[in-house]
CSV table of C-alpha atoms in Angstrom, one decimal:
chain,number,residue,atom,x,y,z
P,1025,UNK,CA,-14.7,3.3,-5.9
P,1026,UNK,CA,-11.4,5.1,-6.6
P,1027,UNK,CA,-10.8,4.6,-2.2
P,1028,UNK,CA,-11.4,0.8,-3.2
P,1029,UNK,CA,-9.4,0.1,-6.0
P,1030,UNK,CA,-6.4,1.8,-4.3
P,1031,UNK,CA,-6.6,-0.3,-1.0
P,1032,UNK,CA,-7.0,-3.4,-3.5
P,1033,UNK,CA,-3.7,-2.7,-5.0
P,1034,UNK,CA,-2.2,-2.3,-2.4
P,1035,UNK,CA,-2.8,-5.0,0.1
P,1036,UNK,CA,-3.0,-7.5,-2.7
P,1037,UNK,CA,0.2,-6.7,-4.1
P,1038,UNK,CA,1.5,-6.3,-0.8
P,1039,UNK,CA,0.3,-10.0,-0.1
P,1040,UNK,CA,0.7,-11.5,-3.6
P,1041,UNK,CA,3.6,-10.1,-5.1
P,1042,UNK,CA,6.5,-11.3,-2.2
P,1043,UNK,CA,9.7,-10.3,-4.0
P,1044,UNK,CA,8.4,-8.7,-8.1
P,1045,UNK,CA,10.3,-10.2,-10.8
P,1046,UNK,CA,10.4,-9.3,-14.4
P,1047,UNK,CA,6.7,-10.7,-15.1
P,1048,UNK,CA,4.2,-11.3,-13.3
P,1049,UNK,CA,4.0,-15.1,-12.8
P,1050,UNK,CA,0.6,-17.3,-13.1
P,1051,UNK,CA,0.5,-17.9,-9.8
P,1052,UNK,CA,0.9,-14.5,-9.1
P,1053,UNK,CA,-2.1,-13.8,-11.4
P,1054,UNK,CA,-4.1,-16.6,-9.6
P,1055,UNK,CA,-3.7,-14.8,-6.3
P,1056,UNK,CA,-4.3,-11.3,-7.2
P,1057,UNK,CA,-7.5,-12.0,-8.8
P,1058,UNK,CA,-8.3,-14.3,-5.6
P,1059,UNK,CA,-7.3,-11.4,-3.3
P,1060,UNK,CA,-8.8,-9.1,-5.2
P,1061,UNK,CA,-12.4,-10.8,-5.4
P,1062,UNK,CA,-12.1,-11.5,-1.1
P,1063,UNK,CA,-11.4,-8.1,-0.7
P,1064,UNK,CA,-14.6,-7.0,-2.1
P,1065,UNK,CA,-16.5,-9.8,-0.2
P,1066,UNK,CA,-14.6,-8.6,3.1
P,1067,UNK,CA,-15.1,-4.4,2.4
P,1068,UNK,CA,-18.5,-5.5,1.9
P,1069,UNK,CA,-19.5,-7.3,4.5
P,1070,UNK,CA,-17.5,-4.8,6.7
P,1071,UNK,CA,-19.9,-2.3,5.0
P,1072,UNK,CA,-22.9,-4.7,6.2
P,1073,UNK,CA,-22.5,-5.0,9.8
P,1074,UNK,CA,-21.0,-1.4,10.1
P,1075,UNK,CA,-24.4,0.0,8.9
P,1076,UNK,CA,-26.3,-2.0,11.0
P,1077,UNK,CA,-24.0,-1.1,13.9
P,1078,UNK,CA,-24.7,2.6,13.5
P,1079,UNK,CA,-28.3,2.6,13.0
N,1145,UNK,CA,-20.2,15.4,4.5
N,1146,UNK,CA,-21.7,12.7,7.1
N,1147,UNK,CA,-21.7,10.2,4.0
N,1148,UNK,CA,-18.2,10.7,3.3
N,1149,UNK,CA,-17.0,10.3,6.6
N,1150,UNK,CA,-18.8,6.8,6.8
N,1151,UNK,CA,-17.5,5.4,3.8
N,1152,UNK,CA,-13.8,6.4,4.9
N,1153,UNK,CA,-14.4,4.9,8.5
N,1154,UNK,CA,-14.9,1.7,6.5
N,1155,UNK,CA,-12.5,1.7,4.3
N,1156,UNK,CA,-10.1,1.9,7.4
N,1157,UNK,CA,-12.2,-1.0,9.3
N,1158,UNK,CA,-11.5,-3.4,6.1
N,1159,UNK,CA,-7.9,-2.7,6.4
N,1160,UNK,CA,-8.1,-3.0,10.0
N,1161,UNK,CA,-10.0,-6.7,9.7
N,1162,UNK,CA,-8.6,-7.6,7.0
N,1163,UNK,CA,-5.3,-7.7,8.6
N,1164,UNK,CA,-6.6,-9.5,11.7
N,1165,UNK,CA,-8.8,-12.0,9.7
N,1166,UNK,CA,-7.2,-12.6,6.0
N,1167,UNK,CA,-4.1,-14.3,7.8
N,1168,UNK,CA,-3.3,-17.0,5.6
N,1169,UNK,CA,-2.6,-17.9,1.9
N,1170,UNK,CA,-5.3,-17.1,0.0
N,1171,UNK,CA,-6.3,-20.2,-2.2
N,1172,UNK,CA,-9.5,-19.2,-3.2
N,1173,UNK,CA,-11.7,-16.0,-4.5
N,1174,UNK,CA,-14.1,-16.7,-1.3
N,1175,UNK,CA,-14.2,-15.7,1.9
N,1176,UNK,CA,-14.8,-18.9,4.1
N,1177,UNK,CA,-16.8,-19.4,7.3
N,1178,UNK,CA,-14.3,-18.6,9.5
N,1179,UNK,CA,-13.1,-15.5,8.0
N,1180,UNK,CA,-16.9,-14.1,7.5
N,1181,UNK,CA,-17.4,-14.4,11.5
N,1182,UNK,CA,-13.9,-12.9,11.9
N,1183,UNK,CA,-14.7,-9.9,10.0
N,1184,UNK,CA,-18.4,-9.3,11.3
N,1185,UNK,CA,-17.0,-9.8,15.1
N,1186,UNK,CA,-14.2,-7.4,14.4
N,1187,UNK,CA,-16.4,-4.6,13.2
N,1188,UNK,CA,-18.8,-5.6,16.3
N,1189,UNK,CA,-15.8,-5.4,19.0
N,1190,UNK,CA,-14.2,-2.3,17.0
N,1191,UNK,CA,-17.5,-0.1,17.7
N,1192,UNK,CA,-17.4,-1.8,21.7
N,1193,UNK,CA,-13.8,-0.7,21.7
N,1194,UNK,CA,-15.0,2.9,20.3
N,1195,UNK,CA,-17.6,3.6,22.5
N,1196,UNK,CA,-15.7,2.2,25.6
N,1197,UNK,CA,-13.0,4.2,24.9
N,1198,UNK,CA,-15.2,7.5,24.5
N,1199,UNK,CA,-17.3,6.9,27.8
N,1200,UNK,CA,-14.2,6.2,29.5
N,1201,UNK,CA,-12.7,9.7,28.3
N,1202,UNK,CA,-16.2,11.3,29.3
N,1203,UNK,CA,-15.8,10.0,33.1
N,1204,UNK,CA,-12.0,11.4,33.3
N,1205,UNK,CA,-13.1,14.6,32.4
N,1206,UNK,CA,-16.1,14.8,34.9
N,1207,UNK,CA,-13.7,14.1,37.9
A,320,UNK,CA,-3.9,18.6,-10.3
A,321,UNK,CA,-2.6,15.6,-12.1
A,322,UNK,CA,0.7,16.3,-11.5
A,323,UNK,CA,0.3,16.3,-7.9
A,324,UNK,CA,-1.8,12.8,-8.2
A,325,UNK,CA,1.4,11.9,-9.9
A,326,UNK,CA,3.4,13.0,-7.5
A,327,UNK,CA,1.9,11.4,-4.3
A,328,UNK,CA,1.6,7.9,-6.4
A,329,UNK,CA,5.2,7.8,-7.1
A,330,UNK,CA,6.1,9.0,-3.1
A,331,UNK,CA,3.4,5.9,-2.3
A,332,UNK,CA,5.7,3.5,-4.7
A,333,UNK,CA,8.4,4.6,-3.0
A,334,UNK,CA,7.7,3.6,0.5
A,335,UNK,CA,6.0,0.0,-1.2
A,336,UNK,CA,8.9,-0.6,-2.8
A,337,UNK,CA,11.4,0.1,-0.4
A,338,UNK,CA,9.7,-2.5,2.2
A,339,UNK,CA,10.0,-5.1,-0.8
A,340,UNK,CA,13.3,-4.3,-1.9
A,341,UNK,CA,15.8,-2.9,0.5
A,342,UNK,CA,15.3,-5.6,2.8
A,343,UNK,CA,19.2,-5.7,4.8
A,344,UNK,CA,20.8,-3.9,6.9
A,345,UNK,CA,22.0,-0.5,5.7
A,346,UNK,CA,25.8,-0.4,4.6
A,347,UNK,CA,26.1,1.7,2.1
A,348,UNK,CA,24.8,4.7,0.5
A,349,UNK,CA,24.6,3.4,-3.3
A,350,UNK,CA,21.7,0.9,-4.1
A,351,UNK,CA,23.4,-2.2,-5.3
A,352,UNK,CA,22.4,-3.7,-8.9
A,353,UNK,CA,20.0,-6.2,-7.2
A,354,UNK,CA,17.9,-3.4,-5.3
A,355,UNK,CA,18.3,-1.4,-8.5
A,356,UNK,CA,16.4,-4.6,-10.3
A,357,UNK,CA,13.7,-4.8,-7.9
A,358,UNK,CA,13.1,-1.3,-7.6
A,359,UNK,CA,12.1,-1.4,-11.5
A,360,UNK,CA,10.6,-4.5,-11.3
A,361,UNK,CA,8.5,-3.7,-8.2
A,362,UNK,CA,7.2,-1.0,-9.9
A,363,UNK,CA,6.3,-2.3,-13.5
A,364,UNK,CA,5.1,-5.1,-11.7
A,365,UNK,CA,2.8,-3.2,-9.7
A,366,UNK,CA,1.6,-1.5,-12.3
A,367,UNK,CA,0.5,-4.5,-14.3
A,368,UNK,CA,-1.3,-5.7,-11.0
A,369,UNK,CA,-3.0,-2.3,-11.1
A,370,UNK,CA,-4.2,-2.6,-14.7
A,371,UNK,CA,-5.2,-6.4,-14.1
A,372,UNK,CA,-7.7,-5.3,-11.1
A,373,UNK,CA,-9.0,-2.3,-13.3
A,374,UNK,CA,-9.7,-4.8,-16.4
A,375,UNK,CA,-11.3,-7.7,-14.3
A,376,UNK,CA,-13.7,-5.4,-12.0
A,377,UNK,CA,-14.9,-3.7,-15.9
A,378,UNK,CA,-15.5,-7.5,-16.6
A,379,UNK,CA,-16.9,-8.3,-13.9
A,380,UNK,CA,-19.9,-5.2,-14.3
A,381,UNK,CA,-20.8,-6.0,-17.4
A,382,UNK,CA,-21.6,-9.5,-16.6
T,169,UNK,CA,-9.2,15.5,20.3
T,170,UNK,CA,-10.9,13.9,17.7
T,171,UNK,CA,-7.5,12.3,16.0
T,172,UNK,CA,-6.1,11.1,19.4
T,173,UNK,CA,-9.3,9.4,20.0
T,174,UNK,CA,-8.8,7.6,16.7
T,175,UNK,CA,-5.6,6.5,17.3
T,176,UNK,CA,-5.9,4.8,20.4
T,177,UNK,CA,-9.1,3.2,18.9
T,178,UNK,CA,-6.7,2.2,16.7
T,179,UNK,CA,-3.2,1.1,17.9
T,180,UNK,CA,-5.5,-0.4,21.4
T,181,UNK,CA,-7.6,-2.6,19.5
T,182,UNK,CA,-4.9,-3.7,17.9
T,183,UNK,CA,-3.0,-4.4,20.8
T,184,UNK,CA,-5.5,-5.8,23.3
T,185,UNK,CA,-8.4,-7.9,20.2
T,186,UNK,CA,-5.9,-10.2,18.5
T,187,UNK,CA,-8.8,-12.3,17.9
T,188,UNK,CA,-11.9,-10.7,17.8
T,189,UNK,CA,-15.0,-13.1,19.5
T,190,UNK,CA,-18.5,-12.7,20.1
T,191,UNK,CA,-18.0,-10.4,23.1
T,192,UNK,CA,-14.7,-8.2,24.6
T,193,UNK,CA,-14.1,-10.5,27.1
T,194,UNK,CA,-12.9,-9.1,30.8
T,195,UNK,CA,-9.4,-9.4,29.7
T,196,UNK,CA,-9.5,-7.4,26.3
T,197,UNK,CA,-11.6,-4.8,28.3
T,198,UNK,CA,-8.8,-4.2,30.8
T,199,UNK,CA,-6.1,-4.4,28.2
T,200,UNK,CA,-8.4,-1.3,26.5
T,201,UNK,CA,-8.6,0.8,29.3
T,202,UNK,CA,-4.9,0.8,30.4
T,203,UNK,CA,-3.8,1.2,26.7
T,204,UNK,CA,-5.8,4.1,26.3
T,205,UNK,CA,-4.7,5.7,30.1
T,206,UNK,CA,-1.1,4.6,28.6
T,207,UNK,CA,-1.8,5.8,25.1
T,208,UNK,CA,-2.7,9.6,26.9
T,209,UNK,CA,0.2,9.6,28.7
T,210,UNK,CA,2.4,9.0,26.0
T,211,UNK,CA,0.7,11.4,23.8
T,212,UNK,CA,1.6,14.2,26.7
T,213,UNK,CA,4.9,13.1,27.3
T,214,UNK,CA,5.6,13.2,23.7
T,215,UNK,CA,3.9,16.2,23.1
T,216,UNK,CA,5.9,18.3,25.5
T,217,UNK,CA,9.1,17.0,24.7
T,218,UNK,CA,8.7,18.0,21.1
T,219,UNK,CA,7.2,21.6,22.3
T,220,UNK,CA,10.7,22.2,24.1
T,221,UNK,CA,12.1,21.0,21.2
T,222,UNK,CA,10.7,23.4,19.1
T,223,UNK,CA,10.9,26.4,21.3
U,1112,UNK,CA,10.7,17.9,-1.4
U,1113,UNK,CA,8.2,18.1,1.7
U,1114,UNK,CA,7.2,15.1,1.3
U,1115,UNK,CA,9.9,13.2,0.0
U,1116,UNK,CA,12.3,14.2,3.8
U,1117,UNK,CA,9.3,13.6,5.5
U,1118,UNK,CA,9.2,9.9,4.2
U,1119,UNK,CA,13.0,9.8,4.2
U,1120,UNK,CA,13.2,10.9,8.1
U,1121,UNK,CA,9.8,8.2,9.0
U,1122,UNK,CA,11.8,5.3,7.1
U,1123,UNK,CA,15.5,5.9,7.8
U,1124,UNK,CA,14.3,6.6,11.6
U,1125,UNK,CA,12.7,3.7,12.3
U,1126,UNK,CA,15.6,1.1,10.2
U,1127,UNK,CA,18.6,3.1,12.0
U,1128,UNK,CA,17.3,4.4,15.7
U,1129,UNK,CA,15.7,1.3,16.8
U,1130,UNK,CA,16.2,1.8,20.9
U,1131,UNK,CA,16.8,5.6,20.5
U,1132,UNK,CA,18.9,7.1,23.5
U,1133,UNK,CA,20.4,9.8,25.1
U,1134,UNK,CA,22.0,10.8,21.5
U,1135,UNK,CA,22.5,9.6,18.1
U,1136,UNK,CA,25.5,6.8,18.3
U,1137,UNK,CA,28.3,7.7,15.2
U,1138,UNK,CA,26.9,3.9,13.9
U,1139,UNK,CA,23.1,5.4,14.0
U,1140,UNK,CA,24.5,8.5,12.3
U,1141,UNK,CA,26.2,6.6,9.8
U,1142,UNK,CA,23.1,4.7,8.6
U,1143,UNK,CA,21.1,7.8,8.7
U,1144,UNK,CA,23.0,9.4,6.2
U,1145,UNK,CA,23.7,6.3,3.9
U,1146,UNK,CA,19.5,5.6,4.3
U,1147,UNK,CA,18.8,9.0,3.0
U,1148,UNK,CA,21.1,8.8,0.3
U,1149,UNK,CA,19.7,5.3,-0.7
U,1150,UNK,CA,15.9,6.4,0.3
U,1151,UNK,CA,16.9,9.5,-2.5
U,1152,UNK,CA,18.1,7.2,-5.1
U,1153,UNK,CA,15.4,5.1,-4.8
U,1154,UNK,CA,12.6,7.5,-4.9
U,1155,UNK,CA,14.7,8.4,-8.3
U,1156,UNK,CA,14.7,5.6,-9.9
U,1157,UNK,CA,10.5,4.5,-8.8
U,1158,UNK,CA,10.0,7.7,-10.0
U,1159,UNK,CA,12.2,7.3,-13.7
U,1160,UNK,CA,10.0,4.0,-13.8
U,1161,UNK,CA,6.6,5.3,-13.0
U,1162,UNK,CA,7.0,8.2,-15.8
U,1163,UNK,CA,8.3,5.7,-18.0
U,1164,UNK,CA,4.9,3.5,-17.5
U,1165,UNK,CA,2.5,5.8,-17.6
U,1166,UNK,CA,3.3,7.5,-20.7
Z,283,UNK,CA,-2.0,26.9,9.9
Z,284,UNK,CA,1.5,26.5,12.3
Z,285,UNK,CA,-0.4,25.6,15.1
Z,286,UNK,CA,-1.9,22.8,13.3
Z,287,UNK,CA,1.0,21.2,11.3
Z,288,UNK,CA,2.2,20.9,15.3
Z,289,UNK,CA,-0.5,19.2,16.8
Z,290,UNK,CA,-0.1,17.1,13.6
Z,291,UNK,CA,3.3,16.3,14.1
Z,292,UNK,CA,2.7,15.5,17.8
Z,293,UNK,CA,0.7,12.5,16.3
Z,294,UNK,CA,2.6,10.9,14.3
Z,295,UNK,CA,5.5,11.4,16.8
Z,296,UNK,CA,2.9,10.1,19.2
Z,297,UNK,CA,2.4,6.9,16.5
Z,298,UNK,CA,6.3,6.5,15.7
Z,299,UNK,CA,7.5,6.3,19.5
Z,300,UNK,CA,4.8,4.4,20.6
Z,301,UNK,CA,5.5,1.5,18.3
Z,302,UNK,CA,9.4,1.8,19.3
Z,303,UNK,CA,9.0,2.0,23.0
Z,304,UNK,CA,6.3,0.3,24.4
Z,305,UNK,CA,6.6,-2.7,23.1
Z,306,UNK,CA,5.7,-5.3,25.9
Z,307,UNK,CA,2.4,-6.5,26.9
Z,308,UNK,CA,0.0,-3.8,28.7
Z,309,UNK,CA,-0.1,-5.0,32.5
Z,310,UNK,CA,-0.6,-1.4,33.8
Z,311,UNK,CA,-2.4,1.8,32.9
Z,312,UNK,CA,1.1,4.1,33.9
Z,313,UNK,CA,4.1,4.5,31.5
Z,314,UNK,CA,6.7,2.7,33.9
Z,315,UNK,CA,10.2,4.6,33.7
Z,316,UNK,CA,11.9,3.0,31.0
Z,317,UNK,CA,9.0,3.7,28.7
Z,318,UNK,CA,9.0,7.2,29.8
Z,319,UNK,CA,12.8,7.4,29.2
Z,320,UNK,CA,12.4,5.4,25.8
Z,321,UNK,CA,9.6,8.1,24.9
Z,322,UNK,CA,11.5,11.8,25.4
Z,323,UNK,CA,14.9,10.1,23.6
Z,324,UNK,CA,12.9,9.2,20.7
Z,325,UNK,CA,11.6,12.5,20.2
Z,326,UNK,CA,14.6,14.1,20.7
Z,327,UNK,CA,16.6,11.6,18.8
Z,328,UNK,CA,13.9,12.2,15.9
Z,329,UNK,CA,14.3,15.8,15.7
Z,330,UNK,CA,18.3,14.9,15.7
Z,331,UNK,CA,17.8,12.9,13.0
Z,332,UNK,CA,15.6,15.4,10.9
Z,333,UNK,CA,18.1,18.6,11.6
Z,334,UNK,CA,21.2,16.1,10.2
Z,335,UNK,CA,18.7,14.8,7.2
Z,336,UNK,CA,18.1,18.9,6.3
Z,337,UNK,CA,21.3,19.9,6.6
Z,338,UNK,CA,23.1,17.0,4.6
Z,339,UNK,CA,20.3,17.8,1.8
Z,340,UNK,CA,21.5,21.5,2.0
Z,341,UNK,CA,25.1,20.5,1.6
Z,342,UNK,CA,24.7,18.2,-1.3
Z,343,UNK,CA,22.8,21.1,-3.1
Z,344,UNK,CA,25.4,23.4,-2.5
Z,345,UNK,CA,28.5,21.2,-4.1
């Protein structure tokens, strides 16, 4: 899960976080825990239809 | 060792189809319809891609 | 061991925080105070993001 | 061989799938096979210009 | 430090050499030396930051 | 060990220069000449760049 939590960080920040100030903002909050909660969906479903690929 | 190397390979896909697929803002904790066959047919044409790629390789080196 | 992880996280800041922060055109060998700022805020804010995801996927399992 | 393989999987899907669809269509399969020849020939050419390099 | 001029010669390459040709112009030389001093500093001060942070 | 950190090298290199010099669409399976010329200056240009990096770091130690 460690693997997964990294890449989170850092493509959500990447995406959320545009130019960091000296807090984060709400709507910065919003999207992180947004991108965060599709990235698990997407690494997922990846998961999914890798598996079945390499059966 | 196999196991490992499977769950790396698809940490790299997410990041690869994520890139490709996730494009705009995100609004919303969901994936929606078109970003779920995005990322399925991504991993699908990825693995074409990969086997193309290694068959082609294989016919080189036989000539 | 944890040195090292501490190490290669702060090399890994680096390179995020340089693509957010020194943005122009290279014209001097001095950060100016603005990069400076966002240097320090890139990476406190960062951080924060970092304990956010931590604290909502613990919520998130023991729902 | 196993990296180089890799990367052209890599920078070549990148390159020739913008949009992945249902199928590689005749296009994307082209695109794929000259990347890769390309990709091989660039990987020698680099390859011996850093060994003289070196030397 | 392997690290560290390993990033510093990826990241300073690829802002100051963008059409690289038959040698290094004084300009590109310029901003390679001003990039690695900036690179250091910043790696410094992330660094300073981090520690700061985590303890 | 050596001949390892090479090949290594040779990759990224491989990566790096690919991503500065071929940077139009794929119409042909050949590096054309100008992608070939763009490819050995950028390898030598990078190892310029890396000698001048080392030295300047020695220098500032030194003072």
């Amino acid at each position: 899960a460690r693997i997964l939590i990294e890449n989170i960080n850092e493509k959500c920040f990447e995406r959320c976080v545009p130019k960091p100030g000296s807090s984060l903002s709400s709507s910065e909050q919003t999207c992180l825990t947004q991108c965060m909660e599709k990235y698990m969906q997407a690494w997922n479903q990846v998961n999914a239809t890798y598996i079945r690929r390499i059966q | 060792e196999h196991r490992s190397r499977i769950q790396s390979q698809s940490h790299e896909l997410t990041a690869i189809c994520w890139k490709k697929c996730i494009t705009s803002t995100i609004k919303s904790g969901q994936l929606d319809k078109n970003e779920q066959t995005c990322l399925s047919n991504c991993v699908d044409r990825f693995m074409d891609a990969n086997l193309a790629t290694i068959k082609h390789l294989r016919n080189m080196r036989q000539q």
